Amino acid sequence: MTLTTDSHCVVFDPALIRRYDKAGPRYTSYPTAVQFRESFGEAEYRAVAQASNTSGAPLSLYFHLPFCDTVCYYCACNKIVTKNRKRTAPYLERLFREIEMQGELFDRSRPVDQLHWGGGTPTFLSVDEMRALMRKTREHFQLRDDDGGEYSIEVDPREANAEIIALLRELGFNRLSLGVQDFDPTVQKAVNRIQSEAETFAVLDAARTTGFRSVNMDLIYGLPHQTVASFAATLDKVIDAGPDRLSVFNYAHLPELFKTQRQIETTSLPAPGEKLAILQHTIERLTAAGYVYIGMDHFARPDDELAVAQREGGLYRNFQGYSTHADCDLVAMGITAIGKVGDSYSQNVKTLDEYSALLDAGHLPVFRGIVLSDDDKLRRAIITQLICHFELNYARIEQAFNVRFRDYFADELEEFQAMQADGLLDVGAHSLVIRPVGKLLIRNICMVFDTYLRAAHKQQFSKVI
């Protein structure tokens, strides 16, 4: 379906952002991971995986490769920092075992339309290990040979060169995401990520030369010592390089949760006003350069598949961010990996010892998850539609879920009155439409539909801006 609203138009209102800037989920899933329960384990996962084969839907595979050579102080990912490259071998041995066990659960007739290597630093692996991982995956799942899938990988330019990029293309990857964060030397030193412009753009050039279809660059605002002027300098260099997509993440400083963030001096972080000004300049500069605002932290060129999918109503959101493959079951492998199979979410154990012990004993390493209720599925559909397309048609929801929208969500519609008065959205008789000033606050709007937040307000999330 083609949407009639201009979902790329966004208006920055500092006063409204300050008023609504509170902590909340990023909604890469609904329910969010804090609702997963250990009562959902290996047996429950096996049941939903085997039942999913009746759909014949394509698959999405995610592999978590947690190793990093050095630690970036801002990082909140599940990673293992080590100089010892030999530590990958026992991990891959168990990961291969998990691939074999997962492969037994899913029909080989189901093509893998989406594949992603995340981390950590996936290219921490040796050339032979990367080849072996893709070969093992191909043995147990039906990978596409026509380059028509969305096969992506996260790349640290400090751990890659033209030869590595050529190898990744040979292995079947056609999209990559480059970690940049900031080129300013003072900022890089403060977060322990020293990365030159030359090595970064050399990897970008290699990706283009070898035929990668889409290249994303990750930036972070809110890091220590950043100013509007310093971040603008980084932004200009990135825009000149012309990546297909940009992710501009808000740094969430939560040192009580993430030990490495304790290395960052709180006094060096930009003040809230400066941080907002950085965001405002970023949005204005990117849109002036021709990028369209996809949502949340993401921008893309108008001809990129994300922008096309949003215009045509087919955009989706999962644990890797925005996607064009809403119909896939997501099979996640490796420590802490989160998957979505059928109407369930599941997560693997978080430590190497647990992961190894379970696989050595012949068990899948699933330790918690959730089977979605009818209400969960209804609210997930609404949140996904809003976060991807900024518009909600009541009739479509009513038809899909057999509810009377205005009755079922009477409390939520009442709560939206204040947001409507502030100009964030329009609550109509037949639809809810997010206005340009409300698009940066889409998480706040989605939170109104989150029934779990009404029951527990003490969960810890990052600020929405």
Short mmCIF file of C-alpha atoms in Angstrom, two decimals:
data_model
loop_
_atom_site.label_atom_id
_atom_site.label_comp_id
_atom_site.label_asym_id
_atom_site.label_seq_id
_atom_site.Cartn_x
_atom_site.Cartn_y
_atom_site.Cartn_z
CA MET A 1 0.00 0.00 0.00
CA THR A 2 1.18 3.50 -0.77
CA LEU A 3 0.82 5.94 2.08
CA THR A 4 -0.53 9.40 1.44
CA THR A 5 1.37 11.18 4.19
CA ASP A 6 4.81 12.63 3.61
CA SER A 7 6.59 10.45 6.13
CA HIS A 8 9.94 12.04 5.35
CA CYS A 9 8.99 15.49 6.62
CA VAL A 10 10.22 16.19 10.16
CA VAL A 11 10.09 19.35 12.23
CA PHE A 12 12.47 19.99 15.14
CA ASP A 13 10.88 21.70 18.17
CA PRO A 14 13.40 22.00 21.06
CA ALA A 15 10.78 22.98 23.64
CA LEU A 16 8.56 19.98 22.87
CA ILE A 17 11.54 17.63 22.80
CA ARG A 18 12.66 18.80 26.24
CA ARG A 19 9.14 18.33 27.59
CA TYR A 20 8.81 14.79 26.25
CA ASP A 21 12.42 13.65 26.66
CA LYS A 22 12.02 10.71 29.00
CA ALA A 23 13.32 7.14 29.02
CA GLY A 24 11.58 4.55 26.89
CA PRO A 25 12.03 1.42 24.73
CA ARG A 26 13.40 1.51 21.19
CA TYR A 27 10.75 -1.03 20.11
CA THR A 28 12.94 -3.37 18.10
CA SER A 29 10.33 -5.77 19.47
CA TYR A 30 7.02 -5.67 21.27
CA PRO A 31 6.83 -6.92 23.93
CA THR A 32 10.36 -5.73 24.71
CA ALA A 33 13.07 -8.05 26.05
CA VAL A 34 12.36 -7.08 29.68
CA GLN A 35 9.14 -9.10 29.36
CA PHE A 36 10.91 -12.32 28.34
CA ARG A 37 10.54 -15.11 30.90
CA GLU A 38 12.66 -18.17 31.72
CA SER A 39 9.53 -20.32 31.62
CA PHE A 40 10.09 -20.18 27.84
CA GLY A 41 13.09 -22.43 27.16
CA GLU A 42 14.43 -24.98 24.72
CA ALA A 43 11.30 -27.17 24.60
CA GLU A 44 9.02 -24.19 23.92
CA TYR A 45 11.39 -22.88 21.26
CA ARG A 46 11.56 -26.23 19.47
CA ALA A 47 7.76 -26.39 19.39
CA VAL A 48 7.28 -22.93 17.86
CA ALA A 49 10.16 -23.47 15.40
CA GLN A 50 8.71 -26.71 14.05
CA ALA A 51 5.20 -25.23 13.93
CA SER A 52 6.52 -22.28 11.89
CA ASN A 53 7.31 -24.59 8.98
CA THR A 54 3.64 -24.75 8.05
CA SER A 55 3.85 -21.13 6.93
CA GLY A 56 6.67 -21.77 4.47
CA ALA A 57 7.86 -18.23 5.17
CA PRO A 58 11.44 -17.29 4.31
CA LEU A 59 14.05 -17.10 7.05
CA SER A 60 16.27 -14.40 8.48
CA LEU A 61 19.49 -15.53 10.17
CA TYR A 62 21.39 -13.51 12.77
CA PHE A 63 24.82 -14.49 14.10
CA HIS A 64 26.30 -12.78 17.13
CA LEU A 65 30.10 -12.64 16.92
CA PRO A 66 31.07 -10.93 20.17
CA PHE A 67 34.84 -10.44 19.92
CA CYS A 68 36.55 -7.03 19.83
CA ASP A 69 40.25 -6.15 19.84
CA THR A 70 39.74 -3.00 21.93
CA VAL A 71 36.85 -1.62 23.95
CA CYS A 72 34.94 1.51 22.93
CA TYR A 73 33.92 3.15 26.19
CA TYR A 74 30.43 4.11 24.97
CA CYS A 75 29.54 0.56 23.93
CA ALA A 76 26.54 -1.18 25.49
CA CYS A 77 26.70 -4.29 23.29
CA ASN A 78 27.41 -7.80 24.51
CA LYS A 79 31.08 -8.20 23.62
CA ILE A 80 34.29 -9.96 24.61
CA VAL A 81 37.35 -7.71 24.47
CA THR A 82 40.55 -9.66 23.82
CA LYS A 83 43.83 -9.51 21.92
CA ASN A 84 43.88 -13.31 21.73
CA ARG A 85 42.58 -14.30 18.30
CA LYS A 86 42.61 -17.96 19.30
CA ARG A 87 39.54 -17.40 21.48
CA THR A 88 37.33 -17.48 18.40
CA ALA A 89 37.99 -21.17 17.66
CA PRO A 90 36.12 -22.73 20.62
CA TYR A 91 33.28 -20.23 20.15
CA LEU A 92 32.90 -21.10 16.48
CA GLU A 93 32.98 -24.80 17.33
CA ARG A 94 29.88 -24.30 19.51
CA LEU A 95 28.28 -21.89 17.04
CA PHE A 96 28.63 -24.53 14.30
CA ARG A 97 26.92 -27.00 16.61
CA GLU A 98 24.07 -24.54 17.13
CA ILE A 99 23.77 -24.02 13.37
CA GLU A 100 23.41 -27.78 12.92
CA MET A 101 20.76 -28.04 15.64
CA GLN A 102 18.79 -25.02 14.42
CA GLY A 103 18.99 -26.24 10.84
CA GLU A 104 17.28 -29.48 11.85
CA LEU A 105 14.23 -27.55 13.05
CA PHE A 106 13.48 -25.64 9.84
CA ASP A 107 12.49 -27.00 6.44
CA ARG A 108 15.33 -26.69 3.93
CA SER A 109 12.79 -25.43 1.40
CA ARG A 110 12.59 -22.12 3.27
CA PRO A 111 15.00 -19.64 1.62
CA VAL A 112 17.16 -17.31 3.70
CA ASP A 113 16.10 -13.87 2.47
CA GLN A 114 17.97 -12.00 5.19
CA LEU A 115 21.27 -12.69 6.96
CA HIS A 116 23.26 -10.55 9.37
CA TRP A 117 26.57 -10.85 11.20
CA GLY A 118 26.67 -8.55 14.22
CA GLY A 119 28.83 -8.12 17.27
CA GLY A 120 31.27 -7.28 18.63
CA THR A 121 33.40 -7.09 15.52
CA PRO A 122 32.54 -9.84 13.01
CA THR A 123 35.74 -9.26 11.02
CA PHE A 124 37.71 -10.13 14.16
CA LEU A 125 37.45 -13.63 12.70
CA SER A 126 40.21 -14.81 10.39
CA VAL A 127 39.66 -15.20 6.66
CA ASP A 128 39.48 -18.99 7.03
CA GLU A 129 37.00 -18.69 9.93
CA MET A 130 34.70 -16.39 7.97
CA ARG A 131 34.74 -18.79 5.04
CA ALA A 132 34.04 -21.72 7.35
CA LEU A 133 31.12 -19.95 9.05
CA MET A 134 29.41 -19.16 5.77
CA ARG A 135 30.10 -22.68 4.47
CA LYS A 136 28.57 -24.25 7.60
CA THR A 137 25.54 -21.96 7.29
CA ARG A 138 25.06 -23.00 3.66
CA GLU A 139 25.20 -26.68 4.63
CA HIS A 140 22.21 -26.36 6.94
CA PHE A 141 20.14 -23.50 5.49
CA GLN A 142 19.09 -22.57 1.97
CA LEU A 143 21.14 -19.45 1.27
CA ARG A 144 20.30 -17.58 -1.89
CA ASP A 145 22.73 -17.64 -4.81
CA ASP A 146 21.11 -14.86 -6.84
CA ASP A 147 22.29 -11.95 -4.66
CA GLY A 148 18.61 -11.11 -4.14
CA GLY A 149 18.65 -11.40 -0.37
CA GLU A 150 19.58 -8.79 2.20
CA TYR A 151 22.90 -10.14 3.51
CA SER A 152 24.57 -7.59 5.79
CA ILE A 153 27.50 -7.30 8.16
CA GLU A 154 28.74 -4.78 10.71
CA VAL A 155 32.29 -3.66 9.92
CA ASP A 156 34.83 -1.82 12.05
CA PRO A 157 37.10 -0.06 9.48
CA ARG A 158 40.05 -0.67 11.82
CA GLU A 159 39.49 -4.41 11.34
CA ALA A 160 39.02 -4.40 7.57
CA ASN A 161 40.75 -3.52 4.32
CA ALA A 162 40.09 -3.88 0.59
CA GLU A 163 40.95 -7.60 0.66
CA ILE A 164 38.56 -8.29 3.54
CA ILE A 165 35.77 -6.34 1.85
CA ALA A 166 36.32 -8.32 -1.37
CA LEU A 167 36.12 -11.54 0.65
CA LEU A 168 32.86 -10.48 2.28
CA ARG A 169 31.37 -9.74 -1.14
CA GLU A 170 32.56 -13.14 -2.38
CA LEU A 171 30.88 -14.80 0.62
CA GLY A 172 27.57 -13.26 -0.41
CA PHE A 173 27.27 -10.09 1.63
CA ASN A 174 25.75 -7.19 -0.30
CA ARG A 175 25.23 -4.61 2.48
CA LEU A 176 27.54 -3.39 5.17
CA SER A 177 27.39 -0.98 8.08
CA LEU A 178 30.50 0.99 8.98
CA GLY A 179 31.08 2.19 12.51
CA VAL A 180 32.31 5.79 12.47
CA GLN A 181 30.79 7.55 15.53
CA ASP A 182 32.92 10.73 15.27
CA PHE A 183 36.10 11.81 13.46
CA ASP A 184 37.10 14.44 16.02
CA PRO A 185 40.44 13.36 17.63
CA THR A 186 39.48 14.66 21.08
CA VAL A 187 36.22 12.73 21.04
CA GLN A 188 37.93 9.60 19.72
CA LYS A 189 40.50 9.68 22.50
CA ALA A 190 37.80 10.17 25.16
CA VAL A 191 35.88 7.08 23.99
CA ASN A 192 38.97 4.97 23.17
CA ARG A 193 38.16 4.61 19.47
CA ILE A 194 41.02 5.98 17.38
CA GLN A 195 39.98 5.69 13.75
CA SER A 196 41.28 7.72 10.84
CA GLU A 197 39.21 9.16 8.05
CA ALA A 198 41.51 7.53 5.51
CA GLU A 199 40.96 3.96 6.73
CA THR A 200 37.22 4.57 7.04
CA PHE A 201 36.75 5.91 3.53
CA ALA A 202 39.08 3.29 2.08
CA VAL A 203 36.66 0.61 3.29
CA LEU A 204 33.71 2.57 1.83
CA ASP A 205 35.50 2.82 -1.52
CA ALA A 206 36.28 -0.90 -1.44
CA ALA A 207 32.64 -1.70 -0.81
CA ARG A 208 31.59 0.33 -3.83
CA THR A 209 34.30 -1.18 -6.02
CA THR A 210 33.26 -4.73 -5.15
CA GLY A 211 29.54 -4.08 -5.74
CA PHE A 212 27.94 -3.77 -2.31
CA ARG A 213 24.37 -2.58 -2.88
CA SER A 214 24.07 -0.44 0.24
CA VAL A 215 26.52 1.04 2.73
CA ASN A 216 25.42 2.47 6.07
CA MET A 217 27.51 4.64 8.37
CA ASP A 218 26.90 4.83 12.12
CA LEU A 219 27.36 8.09 14.00
CA ILE A 220 26.73 8.86 17.68
CA TYR A 221 25.77 12.23 19.15
CA GLY A 222 26.09 13.05 22.83
CA LEU A 223 29.64 11.72 23.21
CA PRO A 224 32.20 13.52 25.41
CA HIS A 225 33.59 16.85 24.13
CA GLN A 226 31.19 17.01 21.19
CA THR A 227 29.91 20.40 20.11
CA VAL A 228 27.68 21.50 17.27
CA ALA A 229 30.74 22.69 15.35
CA SER A 230 32.83 19.56 15.94
CA PHE A 231 30.05 17.15 15.02
CA ALA A 232 29.17 19.27 11.98
CA ALA A 233 32.72 18.77 10.72
CA THR A 234 32.33 14.99 10.97
CA LEU A 235 28.91 15.16 9.35
CA ASP A 236 30.20 17.16 6.39
CA LYS A 237 32.93 14.60 5.73
CA VAL A 238 30.44 11.76 5.88
CA ILE A 239 27.98 13.52 3.58
CA ASP A 240 30.78 14.17 1.08
CA ALA A 241 31.48 10.44 1.08
CA GLY A 242 27.80 9.80 0.31
CA PRO A 243 26.79 6.57 2.10
CA ASP A 244 23.42 5.14 1.13
CA ARG A 245 22.17 5.18 4.72
CA LEU A 246 23.07 6.89 7.96
CA SER A 247 22.29 5.91 11.53
CA VAL A 248 22.72 8.77 14.01
CA PHE A 249 22.36 7.29 17.49
CA ASN A 250 21.76 9.06 20.76
CA TYR A 251 24.45 8.12 23.28
CA ALA A 252 22.78 6.81 26.40
CA HIS A 253 25.12 7.25 29.37
CA LEU A 254 24.20 4.46 31.80
CA PRO A 255 27.43 3.70 33.70
CA GLU A 256 25.50 1.90 36.42
CA LEU A 257 24.51 -0.71 33.81
CA PHE A 258 27.57 -0.77 31.54
CA LYS A 259 30.97 -0.91 33.19
CA THR A 260 32.96 0.43 30.26
CA GLN A 261 30.95 3.66 30.30
CA ARG A 262 32.48 4.41 33.69
CA GLN A 263 35.64 5.34 31.80
CA ILE A 264 33.80 8.38 30.42
CA GLU A 265 33.90 11.54 32.51
CA THR A 266 30.33 12.69 33.01
CA THR A 267 31.47 16.31 33.10
CA SER A 268 32.83 15.96 29.55
CA LEU A 269 29.43 15.08 28.08
CA PRO A 270 27.66 17.85 26.15
CA ALA A 271 24.99 19.71 28.12
CA PRO A 272 21.37 18.85 27.21
CA GLY A 273 20.96 22.06 25.25
CA GLU A 274 24.12 21.44 23.23
CA LYS A 275 23.10 17.85 22.58
CA LEU A 276 19.73 18.98 21.23
CA ALA A 277 21.46 21.57 19.06
CA ILE A 278 23.72 18.84 17.64
CA LEU A 279 20.66 16.77 16.77
CA GLN A 280 18.87 19.72 15.20
CA HIS A 281 21.86 20.61 13.02
CA THR A 282 22.25 16.96 12.02
CA ILE A 283 18.64 16.66 10.88
CA GLU A 284 18.75 19.94 8.98
CA ARG A 285 22.09 19.15 7.34
CA LEU A 286 21.13 15.63 6.26
CA THR A 287 17.75 16.62 4.85
CA ALA A 288 19.39 19.53 3.00
CA ALA A 289 21.86 17.03 1.54
CA GLY A 290 18.98 14.97 0.13
CA TYR A 291 18.63 12.24 2.75
CA VAL A 292 15.13 11.33 3.86
CA TYR A 293 14.21 10.76 7.48
CA ILE A 294 13.18 7.12 7.86
CA GLY A 295 12.47 7.25 11.57
CA MET A 296 14.12 6.96 14.96
CA ASP A 297 17.84 7.47 14.18
CA HIS A 298 17.84 6.51 10.50
CA PHE A 299 18.26 8.44 7.25
CA ALA A 300 18.54 7.11 3.70
CA ARG A 301 18.90 8.30 0.14
CA PRO A 302 15.53 8.49 -1.66
CA ASP A 303 16.42 5.55 -3.93
CA ASP A 304 17.60 3.29 -1.10
CA GLU A 305 15.45 0.23 -0.42
CA LEU A 306 14.49 1.51 3.05
CA ALA A 307 13.14 4.76 1.64
CA VAL A 308 11.33 2.92 -1.16
CA ALA A 309 9.80 0.45 1.32
CA GLN A 310 8.59 3.28 3.51
CA ARG A 311 6.95 5.08 0.58
CA GLU A 312 5.25 1.85 -0.50
CA GLY A 313 4.10 0.87 3.01
CA GLY A 314 6.36 -2.18 3.33
CA LEU A 315 8.88 -1.04 5.93
CA TYR A 316 9.42 -3.21 9.00
CA ARG A 317 11.43 -3.06 12.23
CA ASN A 318 13.31 -5.85 13.99
CA PHE A 319 16.31 -6.37 16.28
CA GLN A 320 18.71 -5.11 13.61
CA GLY A 321 16.68 -1.93 13.05
CA TYR A 322 14.59 -1.03 10.01
CA SER A 323 14.15 -3.78 7.43
CA THR A 324 12.31 -4.66 4.24
CA HIS A 325 11.62 -8.30 5.21
CA ALA A 326 8.58 -8.35 7.47
CA ASP A 327 7.58 -11.88 6.48
CA CYS A 328 10.71 -13.66 7.76
CA ASP A 329 11.12 -15.81 10.84
CA LEU A 330 14.30 -14.61 12.55
CA VAL A 331 16.60 -17.42 13.71
CA ALA A 332 19.25 -15.96 16.06
CA MET A 333 22.47 -17.77 16.96
CA GLY A 334 25.38 -17.07 19.28
CA ILE A 335 25.50 -15.75 22.83
CA THR A 336 22.73 -13.30 23.84
CA ALA A 337 21.17 -13.41 20.35
CA ILE A 338 17.42 -12.67 20.16
CA GLY A 339 15.17 -14.29 17.58
CA LYS A 340 11.54 -14.09 16.46
CA VAL A 341 9.95 -17.32 15.27
CA GLY A 342 6.20 -17.55 14.71
CA ASP A 343 4.46 -15.58 17.44
CA SER A 344 7.35 -15.83 19.87
CA TYR A 345 10.59 -14.15 20.86
CA SER A 346 13.53 -16.01 22.38
CA GLN A 347 16.99 -15.19 23.65
CA ASN A 348 20.16 -17.24 24.05
CA VAL A 349 22.24 -17.36 27.24
CA LYS A 350 24.59 -14.45 27.76
CA THR A 351 27.95 -15.99 28.78
CA LEU A 352 30.45 -18.16 26.97
CA ASP A 353 30.51 -20.74 29.76
CA GLU A 354 26.72 -21.23 29.73
CA TYR A 355 26.63 -21.27 25.94
CA SER A 356 29.39 -23.87 25.67
CA ALA A 357 28.01 -26.10 28.44
CA LEU A 358 24.53 -26.28 26.96
CA LEU A 359 25.68 -27.03 23.42
CA ASP A 360 28.22 -29.58 24.66
CA ALA A 361 25.32 -31.31 26.43
CA GLY A 362 23.26 -31.35 23.22
CA HIS A 363 20.90 -28.53 24.17
CA LEU A 364 19.93 -25.38 22.33
CA PRO A 365 21.13 -22.37 24.40
CA VAL A 366 17.72 -20.67 24.65
CA PHE A 367 17.17 -19.45 28.20
CA ARG A 368 14.17 -17.13 28.04
CA GLY A 369 11.46 -15.85 25.74
CA ILE A 370 7.77 -15.14 25.35
CA VAL A 371 4.79 -16.37 23.34
CA LEU A 372 2.73 -13.40 22.25
CA SER A 373 -0.86 -13.09 23.37
CA ASP A 374 -3.55 -11.80 21.02
CA ASP A 375 -3.23 -8.41 22.72
CA ASP A 376 0.55 -8.46 22.24
CA LYS A 377 0.16 -9.16 18.52
CA LEU A 378 -2.40 -6.39 18.16
CA ARG A 379 -0.24 -3.82 19.93
CA ARG A 380 2.89 -4.98 18.09
CA ALA A 381 1.16 -4.36 14.76
CA ILE A 382 0.16 -0.86 15.85
CA ILE A 383 3.60 0.07 17.20
CA THR A 384 5.33 -1.31 14.08
CA GLN A 385 3.02 0.63 11.79
CA LEU A 386 3.54 3.88 13.69
CA ILE A 387 7.30 3.56 14.07
CA CYS A 388 7.75 2.71 10.38
CA HIS A 389 5.07 4.81 8.66
CA PHE A 390 3.83 7.45 11.14
CA GLU A 391 0.22 6.66 10.30
CA LEU A 392 -2.38 4.20 11.56
CA ASN A 393 -5.59 3.25 9.77
CA TYR A 394 -8.16 1.98 12.28
CA ALA A 395 -10.13 -0.06 9.75
CA ARG A 396 -7.08 -2.12 8.76
CA ILE A 397 -6.40 -2.93 12.40
CA GLU A 398 -10.05 -3.81 12.99
CA GLN A 399 -10.11 -6.09 9.96
CA ALA A 400 -6.86 -7.85 10.91
CA PHE A 401 -7.65 -8.33 14.61
CA ASN A 402 -11.45 -8.29 14.85
CA VAL A 403 -11.66 -5.41 17.33
CA ARG A 404 -13.50 -2.10 17.45
CA PHE A 405 -10.50 0.20 17.57
CA ARG A 406 -12.02 3.20 19.33
CA ASP A 407 -13.56 0.97 22.00
CA TYR A 408 -10.52 -1.25 22.55
CA PHE A 409 -8.16 1.72 22.79
CA ALA A 410 -10.45 4.26 24.43
CA ASP A 411 -7.94 4.97 27.24
CA GLU A 412 -5.08 5.41 24.80
CA LEU A 413 -7.07 7.75 22.56
CA GLU A 414 -7.95 9.82 25.61
CA GLU A 415 -4.27 9.98 26.58
CA PHE A 416 -3.43 11.24 23.09
CA GLN A 417 -5.49 14.37 23.61
CA ALA A 418 -2.59 16.15 25.33
CA MET A 419 -0.21 15.11 22.54
CA GLN A 420 -2.70 16.34 19.96
CA ALA A 421 -2.91 19.68 21.75
CA ASP A 422 0.88 19.89 21.55
CA GLY A 423 0.76 19.25 17.80
CA LEU A 424 2.44 15.83 17.87
CA LEU A 425 -0.37 13.97 16.13
CA ASP A 426 -3.89 14.12 14.80
CA VAL A 427 -6.45 11.71 16.24
CA GLY A 428 -9.09 11.42 13.55
CA ALA A 429 -12.29 9.47 13.25
CA HIS A 430 -10.65 6.84 11.03
CA SER A 431 -6.91 7.21 11.53
CA LEU A 432 -4.09 8.43 13.71
CA VAL A 433 -1.47 10.47 11.88
CA ILE A 434 1.85 11.62 13.33
CA ARG A 435 2.58 15.23 12.45
CA PRO A 436 6.08 16.38 11.41
CA VAL A 437 6.79 17.78 14.87
CA GLY A 438 5.89 14.44 16.47
CA LYS A 439 8.12 12.20 14.39
CA LEU A 440 11.21 12.65 16.55
CA LEU A 441 9.03 11.68 19.53
CA ILE A 442 7.58 8.54 17.96
CA ARG A 443 8.84 6.43 20.87
CA ASN A 444 6.72 8.50 23.27
CA ILE A 445 3.68 7.96 21.07
CA CYS A 446 4.28 4.20 20.84
CA MET A 447 4.70 4.02 24.61
CA VAL A 448 1.04 4.96 25.02
CA PHE A 449 0.12 1.62 23.40
CA ASP A 450 2.58 -0.32 25.60
CA THR A 451 0.43 -2.05 28.19
CA TYR A 452 3.49 -3.31 30.09
CA LEU A 453 4.72 0.22 30.77
CA ARG A 454 1.44 0.97 32.50
CA ALA A 455 2.16 -1.87 34.92
CA ALA A 456 5.84 -1.14 35.55
CA HIS A 457 7.33 2.34 35.36
CA LYS A 458 10.69 1.45 36.90
CA GLN A 459 12.26 -0.29 33.92
CA GLN A 460 15.49 1.32 32.73
CA PHE A 461 15.66 2.49 29.14
CA SER A 462 17.62 5.13 27.26
CA LYS A 463 16.21 8.62 26.75
CA VAL A 464 14.10 8.95 23.61
CA ILE A 465 16.28 11.81 22.30
#
